[in-house]
Tab-separated table of C-alpha atoms in Angstrom:
chain	number	residue	atom	x	y	z
A	1	ALA	CA	0.000	0.000	0.000
A	2	GLN	CA	1.124	3.547	-0.670
A	3	SER	CA	2.290	5.321	2.470
A	4	VAL	CA	4.542	7.960	3.958
A	5	THR	CA	6.335	7.375	7.243
A	6	GLN	CA	7.928	9.730	9.710
A	7	PRO	CA	9.551	7.413	12.217
A	8	ASP	CA	10.333	10.050	14.828
A	9	ILE	CA	7.316	11.310	16.735
A	10	HIS	CA	9.266	13.737	18.895
A	11	ILE	CA	12.798	15.128	18.632
A	12	THR	CA	14.644	17.436	21.013
A	13	VAL	CA	17.712	19.385	19.915
A	14	SER	CA	19.766	22.137	21.443
A	15	GLU	CA	19.663	25.569	19.902
A	16	GLY	CA	22.504	25.847	17.408
A	17	ALA	CA	22.723	22.114	16.837
A	18	SER	CA	22.060	20.480	13.495
A	19	LEU	CA	18.758	18.796	12.707
A	20	GLU	CA	17.621	15.955	10.507
A	21	LEU	CA	14.002	14.816	10.310
A	22	ARG	CA	13.329	11.567	8.543
A	23	CYS	CA	10.707	10.793	5.927
A	24	ASN	CA	10.256	7.574	3.971
A	25	TYR	CA	7.652	6.832	1.359
A	26	SER	CA	6.311	3.764	-0.311
A	27	TYR	CA	4.991	4.396	-3.795
A	28	GLY	CA	5.338	2.662	-7.139
A	29	ALA	CA	7.161	5.600	-8.659
A	30	THR	CA	8.791	8.697	-7.261
A	31	PRO	CA	6.020	10.992	-6.147
A	32	TYR	CA	6.096	14.718	-5.611
A	33	LEU	CA	7.538	15.354	-2.152
A	34	PHE	CA	6.928	18.173	0.297
A	35	TRP	CA	7.786	19.303	3.781
A	36	TYR	CA	5.395	21.475	5.782
A	37	VAL	CA	5.754	23.108	9.173
A	38	GLN	CA	2.978	23.823	11.651
A	39	SER	CA	3.642	26.230	14.481
A	40	PRO	CA	1.387	25.965	17.551
A	41	GLY	CA	-2.126	27.120	16.785
A	42	GLN	CA	-1.294	27.806	13.152
A	43	GLY	CA	-2.008	26.234	9.802
A	44	LEU	CA	0.607	24.468	7.736
A	45	GLN	CA	3.271	26.351	5.847
A	46	LEU	CA	5.186	24.932	2.889
A	47	LEU	CA	8.927	24.666	3.591
A	48	LEU	CA	10.112	23.076	0.364
A	49	LYS	CA	9.208	20.669	-2.415
A	50	TYR	CA	10.842	18.224	-4.780
A	51	PHE	CA	9.597	17.226	-8.206
A	52	SER	CA	12.657	16.240	-10.214
A	53	GLY	CA	16.213	17.281	-10.974
A	54	ASP	CA	18.703	18.221	-8.305
A	55	THR	CA	18.151	15.912	-5.362
A	56	LEU	CA	19.090	18.560	-2.815
A	57	VAL	CA	16.429	21.229	-2.540
A	58	GLN	CA	16.548	24.444	-0.601
A	59	GLY	CA	13.579	25.849	1.228
A	60	ILE	CA	12.591	28.724	3.421
A	61	LYS	CA	13.940	29.442	6.893
A	62	GLY	CA	17.297	27.813	6.102
A	63	PHE	CA	15.903	24.313	5.615
A	64	GLU	CA	16.974	21.863	2.957
A	65	ALA	CA	15.972	18.330	2.042
A	66	GLU	CA	17.658	15.564	0.130
A	67	PHE	CA	15.832	13.071	-2.037
A	68	LYS	CA	17.398	9.609	-2.112
A	69	ARG	CA	15.682	7.326	-4.575
A	70	SER	CA	17.536	4.217	-3.430
A	71	GLN	CA	16.276	4.717	0.113
A	72	SER	CA	12.854	6.136	-0.781
A	73	SER	CA	13.653	8.960	1.591
A	74	PHE	CA	13.261	12.705	1.680
A	75	ASN	CA	14.910	13.867	4.895
A	76	LEU	CA	14.740	17.444	6.097
A	77	ARG	CA	17.843	19.123	7.457
A	78	LYS	CA	18.982	22.361	9.006
A	79	PRO	CA	22.594	23.085	9.958
A	80	SER	CA	21.825	25.224	12.999
A	81	VAL	CA	18.460	25.188	14.735
A	82	HIS	CA	16.885	28.315	16.208
A	83	TRP	CA	14.410	28.384	19.076
A	84	SER	CA	11.774	29.635	16.647
A	85	ASP	CA	12.032	26.348	14.714
A	86	ALA	CA	10.138	24.552	17.480
A	87	ALA	CA	7.050	23.268	15.700
A	88	GLU	CA	5.593	20.161	14.137
A	89	TYR	CA	6.937	19.074	10.770
A	90	PHE	CA	5.009	17.052	8.223
A	91	CYS	CA	6.311	15.219	5.212
A	92	ALA	CA	3.821	14.898	2.368
A	93	VAL	CA	3.682	13.009	-0.902
A	94	VAL	CA	1.581	13.332	-4.048
A	95	PRO	CA	1.699	10.602	-6.670
A	96	PHE	CA	2.094	11.679	-10.273
A	97	SER	CA	-1.048	9.881	-11.247
A	98	TYR	CA	-3.430	11.572	-8.860
A	99	GLN	CA	-3.242	14.956	-7.215
A	100	LYS	CA	-4.096	13.847	-3.716
A	101	VAL	CA	-1.645	14.679	-0.959
A	102	THR	CA	-0.937	12.216	1.828
A	103	PHE	CA	0.761	13.405	4.993
A	104	GLY	CA	3.024	11.616	7.410
A	105	THR	CA	2.080	11.567	11.059
A	106	GLY	CA	4.407	14.447	11.852
A	107	THR	CA	7.500	15.022	13.958
A	108	LYS	CA	7.299	17.431	16.844
A	109	LEU	CA	10.521	19.382	17.302
A	110	GLN	CA	11.504	20.796	20.676
A	111	VAL	CA	14.426	23.215	20.884
A	112	ILE	CA	16.197	23.631	24.194
A	113	PRO	CA	18.601	26.437	25.157
B	1	GLY	CA	-8.167	36.607	-1.419
B	2	ALA	CA	-4.503	36.392	-0.565
B	3	GLY	CA	-4.846	33.205	1.444
B	4	VAL	CA	-7.199	30.409	2.340
B	5	SER	CA	-9.819	31.663	4.725
B	6	GLN	CA	-11.694	29.404	7.120
B	7	SER	CA	-14.606	30.278	9.331
B	8	PRO	CA	-15.374	30.157	12.102
B	9	SER	CA	-11.946	29.895	13.693
B	10	ASN	CA	-13.494	28.284	16.749
B	11	LYS	CA	-16.785	26.499	17.209
B	12	VAL	CA	-18.232	24.972	20.338
B	13	THR	CA	-21.358	22.905	19.817
B	14	GLU	CA	-23.511	20.573	21.798
B	15	LYS	CA	-23.477	16.894	21.054
B	16	GLY	CA	-26.152	16.038	18.509
B	17	LYS	CA	-26.185	19.427	16.818
B	18	ASP	CA	-25.217	20.010	13.190
B	19	VAL	CA	-22.313	22.273	12.260
B	20	GLU	CA	-21.106	23.886	9.067
B	21	LEU	CA	-17.501	24.812	8.469
B	22	ARG	CA	-16.575	27.119	5.662
B	23	CYS	CA	-13.509	27.334	3.465
B	24	ASP	CA	-12.810	30.132	1.025
B	25	PRO	CA	-9.857	29.074	-1.126
B	26	ILE	CA	-7.438	31.210	-3.041
B	27	SER	CA	-9.100	32.573	-6.143
B	28	GLY	CA	-8.393	30.401	-9.166
B	29	HIS	CA	-7.252	27.370	-7.216
B	30	THR	CA	-8.926	24.339	-8.736
B	31	ALA	CA	-8.092	21.813	-6.027
B	32	LEU	CA	-9.520	21.978	-2.520
B	33	TYR	CA	-8.938	19.607	0.372
B	34	TRP	CA	-10.361	19.071	3.832
B	35	TYR	CA	-8.281	17.464	6.556
B	36	ARG	CA	-8.947	16.731	10.191
B	37	GLN	CA	-6.300	17.008	12.857
B	38	SER	CA	-7.127	15.552	16.236
B	39	LEU	CA	-5.077	16.325	19.352
B	40	GLY	CA	-1.685	14.682	19.026
B	41	GLN	CA	-2.579	13.128	15.709
B	42	GLY	CA	-1.476	13.680	12.152
B	43	LEU	CA	-3.614	14.975	9.349
B	44	GLU	CA	-6.501	12.773	8.362
B	45	PHE	CA	-7.679	13.226	4.795
B	46	LEU	CA	-11.410	13.816	4.508
B	47	ILE	CA	-12.353	14.930	1.004
B	48	TYR	CA	-10.786	16.329	-2.166
B	49	PHE	CA	-12.346	18.483	-4.871
B	50	GLN	CA	-10.658	18.946	-8.240
B	51	GLY	CA	-12.291	21.280	-10.713
B	52	ASN	CA	-15.604	19.959	-11.956
B	53	SER	CA	-14.740	16.332	-11.285
B	54	ALA	CA	-16.638	14.232	-8.800
B	55	PRO	CA	-15.053	14.718	-5.362
B	56	ASP	CA	-12.963	12.039	-3.716
B	57	LYS	CA	-14.934	11.328	-0.552
B	58	SER	CA	-12.934	8.303	0.486
B	59	GLY	CA	-11.739	9.887	3.715
B	60	LEU	CA	-15.075	10.889	5.191
B	61	PRO	CA	-15.368	8.894	8.448
B	62	SER	CA	-19.119	8.402	8.401
B	63	ASP	CA	-22.276	9.425	6.584
B	64	ARG	CA	-22.694	12.221	9.122
B	65	PHE	CA	-19.979	14.056	7.213
B	66	SER	CA	-20.577	15.740	3.889
B	67	ALA	CA	-19.043	18.526	1.882
B	68	GLU	CA	-19.850	20.570	-1.133
B	69	ARG	CA	-18.067	23.097	-3.240
B	70	THR	CA	-20.209	25.645	-4.968
B	71	GLY	CA	-19.150	27.223	-8.226
B	72	GLY	CA	-15.698	25.733	-7.922
B	73	SER	CA	-14.869	28.124	-5.110
B	74	VAL	CA	-16.210	28.161	-1.554
B	75	SER	CA	-16.564	24.831	0.197
B	76	THR	CA	-18.692	23.865	3.177
B	77	LEU	CA	-18.028	20.849	5.367
B	78	THR	CA	-21.131	19.754	7.255
B	79	ILE	CA	-21.163	17.454	10.236
B	80	GLN	CA	-24.567	16.214	11.300
B	81	ARG	CA	-25.465	14.996	14.773
B	82	THR	CA	-22.021	15.848	16.123
B	83	GLN	CA	-20.295	13.475	18.505
B	84	GLN	CA	-17.510	14.183	20.982
B	85	GLU	CA	-15.039	12.282	18.819
B	86	ASP	CA	-15.624	14.872	16.106
B	87	SER	CA	-13.738	17.401	18.213
B	88	ALA	CA	-10.659	18.358	16.215
B	89	VAL	CA	-9.145	21.071	14.076
B	90	TYR	CA	-10.510	20.998	10.561
B	91	LEU	CA	-8.049	22.267	7.991
B	92	CYS	CA	-8.761	23.340	4.456
B	93	ALA	CA	-6.154	23.657	1.723
B	94	SER	CA	-6.256	24.747	-1.883
B	95	SER	CA	-3.922	24.372	-4.807
B	96	LEU	CA	-3.582	25.630	-8.358
B	97	ASP	CA	-1.445	22.690	-9.388
B	98	ILE	CA	1.025	20.291	-7.862
B	99	ALA	CA	4.011	22.466	-8.697
B	100	SER	CA	2.586	25.302	-6.633
B	101	GLY	CA	2.151	23.239	-3.514
B	102	TYR	CA	-0.795	23.596	-1.200
B	103	THR	CA	-1.855	26.605	0.831
B	104	PHE	CA	-3.563	25.881	4.114
B	105	GLY	CA	-6.029	27.906	6.071
B	106	SER	CA	-5.624	28.403	9.805
B	107	GLY	CA	-8.305	25.867	10.528
B	108	THR	CA	-11.512	25.650	12.493
B	109	ARG	CA	-11.222	24.251	15.996
B	110	LEU	CA	-14.385	22.298	16.694
B	111	THR	CA	-15.258	21.308	20.234
B	112	VAL	CA	-18.251	19.098	20.858
B	113	VAL	CA	-19.492	19.208	24.448
């Protein structure tokens, strides 16, 4: 069955430390891939997206993500986390054949001083 | 408008009452989605509208839930005979096409007492 998995429910990092949030998908072909962020009490904001081409994509707020076909992964990274990055992060996939977005269960990021 | 607008932002209703949640997408966006986000949970797909095509209702949890989209623009999600388990944040998103990503509204927080 088609699915998207975020294995980490909750992650805590120190401010200034690097961050990597994992996302794996299971689809017949490479889907469109997205990362969204949801701050407390807010809607979801698009961080970045991957369709094709360069496997390392840059997004807003200093985030980047790398698509690895061999691992069916699309992990989100940031070299140095800021306290304002504390939020919930959702990976999302859309198959080429049908424009319906499926979200992972989310990873809640806590940033400590 | 500039963004996706949802109303009301908060709704408290008595168990057994009907509620209507409204979503006003970005002008020109052909795709519209409804998701439900329960406390501590990920995003649960409810329904998807694409242009004039028949909506994908595969995510609606019961026949108490229905949605319509009039004139390809505003959408209304209706929940009949509300139950306490319907309490959640209901998010609406719209999209012009996959390449543009999806823009989310701030959601409607529904509390059934």
